[in-house]
Short mmCIF file of N, CA and C in Angstrom, two decimals:
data_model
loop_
_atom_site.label_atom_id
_atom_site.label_comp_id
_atom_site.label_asym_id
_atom_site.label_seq_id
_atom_site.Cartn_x
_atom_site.Cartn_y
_atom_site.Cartn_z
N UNK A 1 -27.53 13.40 35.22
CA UNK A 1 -26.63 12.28 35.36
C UNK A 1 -25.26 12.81 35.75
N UNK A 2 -24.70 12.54 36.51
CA UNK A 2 -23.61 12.96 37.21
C UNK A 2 -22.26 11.85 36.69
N UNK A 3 -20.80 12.27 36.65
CA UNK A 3 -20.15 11.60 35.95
C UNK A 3 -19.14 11.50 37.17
N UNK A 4 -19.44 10.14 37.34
CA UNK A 4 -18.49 9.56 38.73
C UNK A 4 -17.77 8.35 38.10
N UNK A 5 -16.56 8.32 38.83
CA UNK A 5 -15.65 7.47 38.79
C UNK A 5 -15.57 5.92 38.86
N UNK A 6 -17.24 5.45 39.35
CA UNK A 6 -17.17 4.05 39.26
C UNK A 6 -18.32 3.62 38.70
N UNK A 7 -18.90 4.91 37.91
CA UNK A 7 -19.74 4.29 37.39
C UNK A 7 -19.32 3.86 36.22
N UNK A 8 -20.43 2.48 35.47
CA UNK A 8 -19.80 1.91 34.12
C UNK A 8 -19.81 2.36 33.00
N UNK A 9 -21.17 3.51 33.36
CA UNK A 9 -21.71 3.81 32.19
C UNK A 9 -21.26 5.45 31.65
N UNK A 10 -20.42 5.99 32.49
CA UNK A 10 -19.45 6.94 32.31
C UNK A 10 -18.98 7.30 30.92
N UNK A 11 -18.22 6.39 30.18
CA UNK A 11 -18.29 7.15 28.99
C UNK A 11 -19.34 7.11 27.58
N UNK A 12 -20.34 6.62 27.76
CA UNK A 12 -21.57 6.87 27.18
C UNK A 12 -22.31 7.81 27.46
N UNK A 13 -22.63 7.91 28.86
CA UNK A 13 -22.96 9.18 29.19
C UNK A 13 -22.12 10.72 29.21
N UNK A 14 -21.10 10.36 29.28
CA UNK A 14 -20.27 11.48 28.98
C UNK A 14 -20.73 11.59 27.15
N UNK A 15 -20.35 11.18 26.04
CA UNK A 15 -20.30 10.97 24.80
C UNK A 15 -21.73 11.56 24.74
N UNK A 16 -22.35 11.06 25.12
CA UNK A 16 -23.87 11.29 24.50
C UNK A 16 -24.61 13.11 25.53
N UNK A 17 -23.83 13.36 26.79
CA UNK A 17 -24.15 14.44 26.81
C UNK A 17 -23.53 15.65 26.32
N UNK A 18 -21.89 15.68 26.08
CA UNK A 18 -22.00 16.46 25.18
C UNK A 18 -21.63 16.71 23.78
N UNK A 19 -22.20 15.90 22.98
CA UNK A 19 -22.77 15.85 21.71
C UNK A 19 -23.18 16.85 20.93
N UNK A 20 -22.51 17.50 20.18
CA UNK A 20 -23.85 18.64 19.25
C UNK A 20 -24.50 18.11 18.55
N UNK A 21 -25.91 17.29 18.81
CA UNK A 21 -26.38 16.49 18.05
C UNK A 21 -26.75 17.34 16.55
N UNK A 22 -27.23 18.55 16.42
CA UNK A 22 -27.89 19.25 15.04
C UNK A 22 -26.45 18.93 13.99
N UNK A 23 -25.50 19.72 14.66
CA UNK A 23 -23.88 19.77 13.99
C UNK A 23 -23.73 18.51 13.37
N UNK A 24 -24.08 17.25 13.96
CA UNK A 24 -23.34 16.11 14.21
C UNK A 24 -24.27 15.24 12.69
N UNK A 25 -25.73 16.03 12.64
CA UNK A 25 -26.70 15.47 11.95
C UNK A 25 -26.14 16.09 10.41
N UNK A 26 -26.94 16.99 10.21
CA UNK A 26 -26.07 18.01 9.44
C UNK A 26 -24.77 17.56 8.64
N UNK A 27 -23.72 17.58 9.67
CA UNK A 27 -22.57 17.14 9.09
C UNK A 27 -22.43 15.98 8.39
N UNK A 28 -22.81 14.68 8.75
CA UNK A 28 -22.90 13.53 8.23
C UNK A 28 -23.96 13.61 7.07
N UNK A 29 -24.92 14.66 7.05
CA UNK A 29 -25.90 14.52 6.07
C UNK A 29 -25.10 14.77 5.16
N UNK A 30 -24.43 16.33 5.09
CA UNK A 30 -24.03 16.73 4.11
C UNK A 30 -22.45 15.74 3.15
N UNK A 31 -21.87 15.56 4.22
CA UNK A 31 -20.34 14.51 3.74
C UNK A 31 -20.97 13.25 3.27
N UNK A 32 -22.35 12.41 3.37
CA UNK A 32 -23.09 11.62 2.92
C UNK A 32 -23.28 12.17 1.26
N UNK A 33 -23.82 13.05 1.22
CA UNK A 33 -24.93 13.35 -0.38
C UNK A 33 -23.78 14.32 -0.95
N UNK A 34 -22.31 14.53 -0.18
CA UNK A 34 -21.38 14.43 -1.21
C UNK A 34 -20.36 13.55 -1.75
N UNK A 35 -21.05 12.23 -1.39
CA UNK A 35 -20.29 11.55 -1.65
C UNK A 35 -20.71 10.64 -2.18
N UNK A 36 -22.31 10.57 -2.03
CA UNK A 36 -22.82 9.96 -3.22
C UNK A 36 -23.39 10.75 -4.51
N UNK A 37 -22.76 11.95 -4.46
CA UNK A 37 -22.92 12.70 -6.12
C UNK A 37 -21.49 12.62 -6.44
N UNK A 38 -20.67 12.27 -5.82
CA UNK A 38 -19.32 12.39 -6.41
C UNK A 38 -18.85 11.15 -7.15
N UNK A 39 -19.53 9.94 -6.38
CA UNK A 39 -19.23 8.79 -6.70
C UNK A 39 -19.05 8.03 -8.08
N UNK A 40 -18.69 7.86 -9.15
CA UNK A 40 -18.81 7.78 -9.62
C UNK A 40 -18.61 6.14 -10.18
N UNK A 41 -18.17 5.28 -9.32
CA UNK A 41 -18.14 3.86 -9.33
C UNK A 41 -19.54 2.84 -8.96
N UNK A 42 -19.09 2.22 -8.67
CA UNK A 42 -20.35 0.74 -8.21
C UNK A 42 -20.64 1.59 -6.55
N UNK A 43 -21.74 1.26 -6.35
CA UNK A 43 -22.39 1.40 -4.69
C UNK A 43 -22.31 2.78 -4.32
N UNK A 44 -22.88 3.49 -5.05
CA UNK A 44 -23.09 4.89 -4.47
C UNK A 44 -23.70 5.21 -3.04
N UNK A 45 -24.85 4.61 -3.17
CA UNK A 45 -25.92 4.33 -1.96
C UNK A 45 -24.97 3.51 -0.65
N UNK A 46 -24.36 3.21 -1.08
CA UNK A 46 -23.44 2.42 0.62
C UNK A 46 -22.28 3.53 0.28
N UNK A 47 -21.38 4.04 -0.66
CA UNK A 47 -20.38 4.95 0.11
C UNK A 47 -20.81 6.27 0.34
N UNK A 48 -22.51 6.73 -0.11
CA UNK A 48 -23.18 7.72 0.65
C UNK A 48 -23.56 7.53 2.27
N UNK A 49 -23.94 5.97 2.52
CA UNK A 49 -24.06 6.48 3.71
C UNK A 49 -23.23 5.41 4.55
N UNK A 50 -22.07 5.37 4.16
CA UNK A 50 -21.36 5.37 5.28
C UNK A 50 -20.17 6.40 5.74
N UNK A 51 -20.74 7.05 4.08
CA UNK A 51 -19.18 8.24 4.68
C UNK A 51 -20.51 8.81 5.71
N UNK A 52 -21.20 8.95 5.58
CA UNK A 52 -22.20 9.99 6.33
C UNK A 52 -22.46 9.63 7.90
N UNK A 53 -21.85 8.72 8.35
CA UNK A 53 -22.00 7.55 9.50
C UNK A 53 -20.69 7.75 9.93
N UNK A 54 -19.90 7.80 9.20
CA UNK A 54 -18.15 8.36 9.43
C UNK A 54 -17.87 10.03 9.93
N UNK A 55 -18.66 10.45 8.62
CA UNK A 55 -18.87 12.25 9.40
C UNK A 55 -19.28 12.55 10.34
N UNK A 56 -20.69 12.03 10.69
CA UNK A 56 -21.19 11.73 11.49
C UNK A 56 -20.46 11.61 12.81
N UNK A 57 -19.90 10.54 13.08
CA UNK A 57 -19.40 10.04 14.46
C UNK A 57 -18.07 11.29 14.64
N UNK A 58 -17.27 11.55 13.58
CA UNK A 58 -15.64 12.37 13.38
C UNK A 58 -16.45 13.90 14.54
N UNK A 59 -17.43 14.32 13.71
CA UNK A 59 -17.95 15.21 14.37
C UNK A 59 -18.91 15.49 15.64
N UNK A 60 -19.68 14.51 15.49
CA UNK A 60 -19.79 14.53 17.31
C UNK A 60 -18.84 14.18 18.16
N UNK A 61 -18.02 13.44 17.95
CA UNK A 61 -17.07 13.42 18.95
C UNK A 61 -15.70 14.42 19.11
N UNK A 62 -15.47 14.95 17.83
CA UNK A 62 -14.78 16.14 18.06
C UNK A 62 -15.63 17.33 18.34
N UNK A 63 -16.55 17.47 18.21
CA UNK A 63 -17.61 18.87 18.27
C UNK A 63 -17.92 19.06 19.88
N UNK A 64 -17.71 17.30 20.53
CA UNK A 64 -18.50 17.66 21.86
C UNK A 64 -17.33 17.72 22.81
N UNK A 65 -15.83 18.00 21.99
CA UNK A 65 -14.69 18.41 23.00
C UNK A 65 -14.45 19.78 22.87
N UNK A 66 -14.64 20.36 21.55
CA UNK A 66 -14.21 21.68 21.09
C UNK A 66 -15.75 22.74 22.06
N UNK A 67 -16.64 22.12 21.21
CA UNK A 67 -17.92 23.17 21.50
C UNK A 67 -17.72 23.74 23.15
N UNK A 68 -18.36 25.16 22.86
CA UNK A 68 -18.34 25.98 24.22
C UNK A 68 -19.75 25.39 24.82
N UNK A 69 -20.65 24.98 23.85
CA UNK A 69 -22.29 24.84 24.28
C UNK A 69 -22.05 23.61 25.50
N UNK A 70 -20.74 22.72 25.45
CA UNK A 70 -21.40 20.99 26.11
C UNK A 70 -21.26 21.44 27.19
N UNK A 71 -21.88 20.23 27.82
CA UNK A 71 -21.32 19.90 29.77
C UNK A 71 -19.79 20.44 30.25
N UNK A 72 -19.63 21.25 30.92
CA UNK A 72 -18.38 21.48 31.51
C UNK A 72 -17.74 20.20 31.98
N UNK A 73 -19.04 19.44 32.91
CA UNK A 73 -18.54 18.64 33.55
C UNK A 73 -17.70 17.25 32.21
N UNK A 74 -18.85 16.91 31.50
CA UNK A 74 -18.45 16.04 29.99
C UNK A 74 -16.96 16.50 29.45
N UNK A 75 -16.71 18.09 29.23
CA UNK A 75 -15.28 17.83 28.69
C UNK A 75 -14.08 18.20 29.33
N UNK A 76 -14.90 17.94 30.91
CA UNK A 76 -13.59 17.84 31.82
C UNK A 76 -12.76 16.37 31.50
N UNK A 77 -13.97 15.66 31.68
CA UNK A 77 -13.90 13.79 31.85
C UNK A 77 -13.41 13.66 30.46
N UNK A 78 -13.97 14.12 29.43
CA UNK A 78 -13.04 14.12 28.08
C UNK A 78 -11.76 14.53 27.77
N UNK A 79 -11.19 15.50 28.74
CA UNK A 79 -9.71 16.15 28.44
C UNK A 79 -9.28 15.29 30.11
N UNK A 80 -9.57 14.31 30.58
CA UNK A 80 -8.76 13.39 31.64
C UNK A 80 -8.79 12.46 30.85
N UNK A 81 -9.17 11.89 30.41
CA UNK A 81 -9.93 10.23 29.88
C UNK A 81 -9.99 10.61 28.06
N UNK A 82 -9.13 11.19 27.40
CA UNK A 82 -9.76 11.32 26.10
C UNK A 82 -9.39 9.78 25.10
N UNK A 83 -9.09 8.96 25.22
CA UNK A 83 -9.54 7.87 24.58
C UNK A 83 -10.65 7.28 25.18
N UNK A 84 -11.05 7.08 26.42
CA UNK A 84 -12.13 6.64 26.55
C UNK A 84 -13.25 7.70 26.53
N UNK A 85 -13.24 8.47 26.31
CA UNK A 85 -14.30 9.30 25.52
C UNK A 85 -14.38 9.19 24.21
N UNK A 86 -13.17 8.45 23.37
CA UNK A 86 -13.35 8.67 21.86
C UNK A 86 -14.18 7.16 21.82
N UNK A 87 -14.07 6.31 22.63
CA UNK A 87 -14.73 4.76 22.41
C UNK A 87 -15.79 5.13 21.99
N UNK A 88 -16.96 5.75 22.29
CA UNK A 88 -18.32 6.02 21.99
C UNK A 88 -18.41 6.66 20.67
N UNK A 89 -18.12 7.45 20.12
CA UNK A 89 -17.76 7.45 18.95
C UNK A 89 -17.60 6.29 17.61
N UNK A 90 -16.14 5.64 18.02
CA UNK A 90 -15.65 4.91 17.36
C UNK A 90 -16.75 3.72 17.25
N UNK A 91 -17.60 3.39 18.55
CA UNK A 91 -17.88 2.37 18.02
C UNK A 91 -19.12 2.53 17.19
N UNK A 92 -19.55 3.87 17.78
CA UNK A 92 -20.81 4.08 16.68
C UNK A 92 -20.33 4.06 15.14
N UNK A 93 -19.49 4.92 14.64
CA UNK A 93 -18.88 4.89 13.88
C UNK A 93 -18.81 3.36 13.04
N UNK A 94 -17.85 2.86 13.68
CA UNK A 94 -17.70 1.27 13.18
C UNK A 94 -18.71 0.53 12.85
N UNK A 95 -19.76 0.29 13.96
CA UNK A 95 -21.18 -0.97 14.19
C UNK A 95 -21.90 -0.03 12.97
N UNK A 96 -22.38 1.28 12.53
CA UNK A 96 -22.59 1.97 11.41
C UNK A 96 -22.08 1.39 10.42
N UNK A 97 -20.68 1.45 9.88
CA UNK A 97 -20.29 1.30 8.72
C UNK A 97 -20.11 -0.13 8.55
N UNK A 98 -19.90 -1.28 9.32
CA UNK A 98 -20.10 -2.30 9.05
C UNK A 98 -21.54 -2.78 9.01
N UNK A 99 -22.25 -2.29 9.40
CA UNK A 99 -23.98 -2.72 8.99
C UNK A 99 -24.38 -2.48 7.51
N UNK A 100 -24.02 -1.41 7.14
CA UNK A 100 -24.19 -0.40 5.95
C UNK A 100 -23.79 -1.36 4.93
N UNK A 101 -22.20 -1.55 5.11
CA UNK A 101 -21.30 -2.54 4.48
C UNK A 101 -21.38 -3.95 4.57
N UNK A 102 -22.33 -4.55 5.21
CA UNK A 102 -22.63 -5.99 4.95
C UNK A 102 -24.32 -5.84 4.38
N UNK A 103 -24.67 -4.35 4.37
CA UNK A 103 -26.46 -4.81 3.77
C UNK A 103 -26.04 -4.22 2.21
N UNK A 104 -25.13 -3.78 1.58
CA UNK A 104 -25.02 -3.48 0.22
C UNK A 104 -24.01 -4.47 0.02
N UNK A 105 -23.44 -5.68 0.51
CA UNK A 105 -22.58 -6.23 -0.30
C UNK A 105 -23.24 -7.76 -0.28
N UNK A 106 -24.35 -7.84 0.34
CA UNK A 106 -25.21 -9.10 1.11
C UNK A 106 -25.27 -9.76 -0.60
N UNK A 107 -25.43 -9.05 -1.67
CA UNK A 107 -26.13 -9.44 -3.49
C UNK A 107 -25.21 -10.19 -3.69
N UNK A 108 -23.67 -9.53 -3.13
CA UNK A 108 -22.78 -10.17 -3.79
C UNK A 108 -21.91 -11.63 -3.38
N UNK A 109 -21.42 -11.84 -2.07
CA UNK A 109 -21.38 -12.85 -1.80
C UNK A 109 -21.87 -12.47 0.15
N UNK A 110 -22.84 -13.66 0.35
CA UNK A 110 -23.20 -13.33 1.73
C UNK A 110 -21.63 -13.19 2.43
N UNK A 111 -21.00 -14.71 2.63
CA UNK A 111 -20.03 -15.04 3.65
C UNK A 111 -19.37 -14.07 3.47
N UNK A 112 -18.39 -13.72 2.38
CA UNK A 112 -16.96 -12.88 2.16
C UNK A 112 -17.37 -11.33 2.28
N UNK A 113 -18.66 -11.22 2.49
CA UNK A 113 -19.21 -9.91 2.35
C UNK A 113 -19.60 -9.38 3.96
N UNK A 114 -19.89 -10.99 4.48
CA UNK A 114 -19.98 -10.61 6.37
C UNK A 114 -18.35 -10.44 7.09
N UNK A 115 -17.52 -10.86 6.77
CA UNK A 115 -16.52 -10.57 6.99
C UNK A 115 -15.29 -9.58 7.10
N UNK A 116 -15.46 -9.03 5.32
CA UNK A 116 -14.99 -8.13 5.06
C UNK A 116 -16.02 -6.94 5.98
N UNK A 117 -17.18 -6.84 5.69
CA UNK A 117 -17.50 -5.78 6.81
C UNK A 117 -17.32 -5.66 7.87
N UNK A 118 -17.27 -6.94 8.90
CA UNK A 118 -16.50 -6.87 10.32
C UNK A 118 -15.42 -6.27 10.21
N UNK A 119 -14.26 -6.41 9.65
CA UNK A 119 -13.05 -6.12 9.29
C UNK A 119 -12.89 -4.37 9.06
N UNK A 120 -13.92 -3.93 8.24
CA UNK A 120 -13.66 -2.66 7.81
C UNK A 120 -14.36 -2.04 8.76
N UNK A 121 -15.56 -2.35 9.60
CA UNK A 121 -16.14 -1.96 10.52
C UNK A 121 -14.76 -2.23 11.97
N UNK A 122 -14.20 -2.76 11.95
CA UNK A 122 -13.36 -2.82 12.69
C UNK A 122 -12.12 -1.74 12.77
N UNK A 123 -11.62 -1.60 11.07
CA UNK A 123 -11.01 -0.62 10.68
C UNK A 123 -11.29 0.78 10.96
N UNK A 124 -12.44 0.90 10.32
CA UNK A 124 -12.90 2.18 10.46
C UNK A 124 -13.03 2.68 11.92
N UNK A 125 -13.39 1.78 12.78
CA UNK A 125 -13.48 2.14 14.45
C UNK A 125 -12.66 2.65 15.34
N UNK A 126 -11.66 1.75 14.79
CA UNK A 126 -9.88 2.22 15.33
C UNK A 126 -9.15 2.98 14.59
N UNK A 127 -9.89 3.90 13.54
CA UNK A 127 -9.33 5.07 12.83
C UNK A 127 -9.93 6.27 13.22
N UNK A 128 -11.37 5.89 13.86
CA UNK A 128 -11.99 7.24 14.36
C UNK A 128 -11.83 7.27 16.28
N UNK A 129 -11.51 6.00 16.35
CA UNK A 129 -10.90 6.19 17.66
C UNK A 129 -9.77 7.19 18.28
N UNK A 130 -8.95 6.70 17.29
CA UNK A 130 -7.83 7.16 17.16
C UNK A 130 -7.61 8.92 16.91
N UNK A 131 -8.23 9.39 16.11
CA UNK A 131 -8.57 10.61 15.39
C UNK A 131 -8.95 11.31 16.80
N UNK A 132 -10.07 10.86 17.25
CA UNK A 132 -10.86 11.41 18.36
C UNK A 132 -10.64 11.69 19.53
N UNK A 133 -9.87 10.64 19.94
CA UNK A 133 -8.73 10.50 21.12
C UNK A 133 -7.68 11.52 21.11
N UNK A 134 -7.09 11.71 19.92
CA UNK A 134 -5.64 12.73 19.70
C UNK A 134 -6.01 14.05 19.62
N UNK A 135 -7.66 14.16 18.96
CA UNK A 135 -7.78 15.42 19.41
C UNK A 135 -8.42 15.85 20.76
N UNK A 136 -9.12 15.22 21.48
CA UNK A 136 -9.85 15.39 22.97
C UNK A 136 -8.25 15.35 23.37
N UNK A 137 -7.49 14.80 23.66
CA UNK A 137 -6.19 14.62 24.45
C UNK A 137 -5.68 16.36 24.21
N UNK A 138 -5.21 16.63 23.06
CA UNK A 138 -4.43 18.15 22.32
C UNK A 138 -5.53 19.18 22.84
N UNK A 139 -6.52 19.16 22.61
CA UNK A 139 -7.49 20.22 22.76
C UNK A 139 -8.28 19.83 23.78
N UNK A 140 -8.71 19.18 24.25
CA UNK A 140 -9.27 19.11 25.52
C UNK A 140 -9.43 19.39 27.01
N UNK A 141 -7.71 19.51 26.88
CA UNK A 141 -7.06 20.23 28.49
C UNK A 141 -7.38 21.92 28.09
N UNK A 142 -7.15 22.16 27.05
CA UNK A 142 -7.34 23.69 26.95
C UNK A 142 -8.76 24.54 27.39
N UNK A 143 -9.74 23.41 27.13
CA UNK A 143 -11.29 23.48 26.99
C UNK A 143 -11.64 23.68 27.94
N UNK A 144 -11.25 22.49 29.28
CA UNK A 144 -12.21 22.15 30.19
C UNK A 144 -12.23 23.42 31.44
#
């Protein structure tokens, strides 16, 4: 797949080729099952796996600007374009933690519980956006 300028599907395919997917697995596993042994409040099982959905996304999308292994071509287009390389990320990130977060809060009240997860799924999206973007931007020109 070649990464041209008018195509639409450009930063998905950029995002998803260079990915360290093992790193990316891994990482979220582990920031997951420490965070549901740490937990020590209500909903272990949802802030296990959404930190792990959060690690998850933080690190493939920073892993696939830093890593020497990705596409040359991927973190060229990532150190030109690094917010729209962090979109793919973020939204995985987000549509993750708001799924997570409306199927463990569904017991408690459906409505206020679909909402608040849009919201934090919204939150969370434009925090790993953000994160992801500032570092592909700082480190990314150095990379490519």
């Amino acid at each position: 797949m070649t990464l041209e300028r008018g195509n639409a599907f450009t930063p998905v395919a950029s995002a998803t080729m260079i990915w360290p997917w093992t790193t990316s697995l891994l990482g979220g596993a582990a920031g997951g099952t420490l965070f549901f042994l740490l937990n020590l409040g209500n909903g272990p099982i949802g802030a296990g796996l959404t930190a792990g959905i959060i690690f998850f996304s933080l690190i493939g999308g920073i892993g696939g600007v830093i890593s020497r292994k990705a596409d040359r071509r991927g973190r060229r287009w990532a150190a030109a374009y690094p917010f729209r390389y962090a979109t793919a990320p973020a939204l995985v990130g987000g549509a993750g933690f708001a799924i997570v977060s409306y199927a463990t809060s569904i017991l408690a009240s459906p409505i206020g519980g679909l909402f608040g997860a849009v919201f934090s799924g919204l939150f969370v999206a434009a925090a790993i956006w953000l994160v992801v973007g500032v570092i592909a931007m700082v480190v990314g020109n150095k990379k490519a």
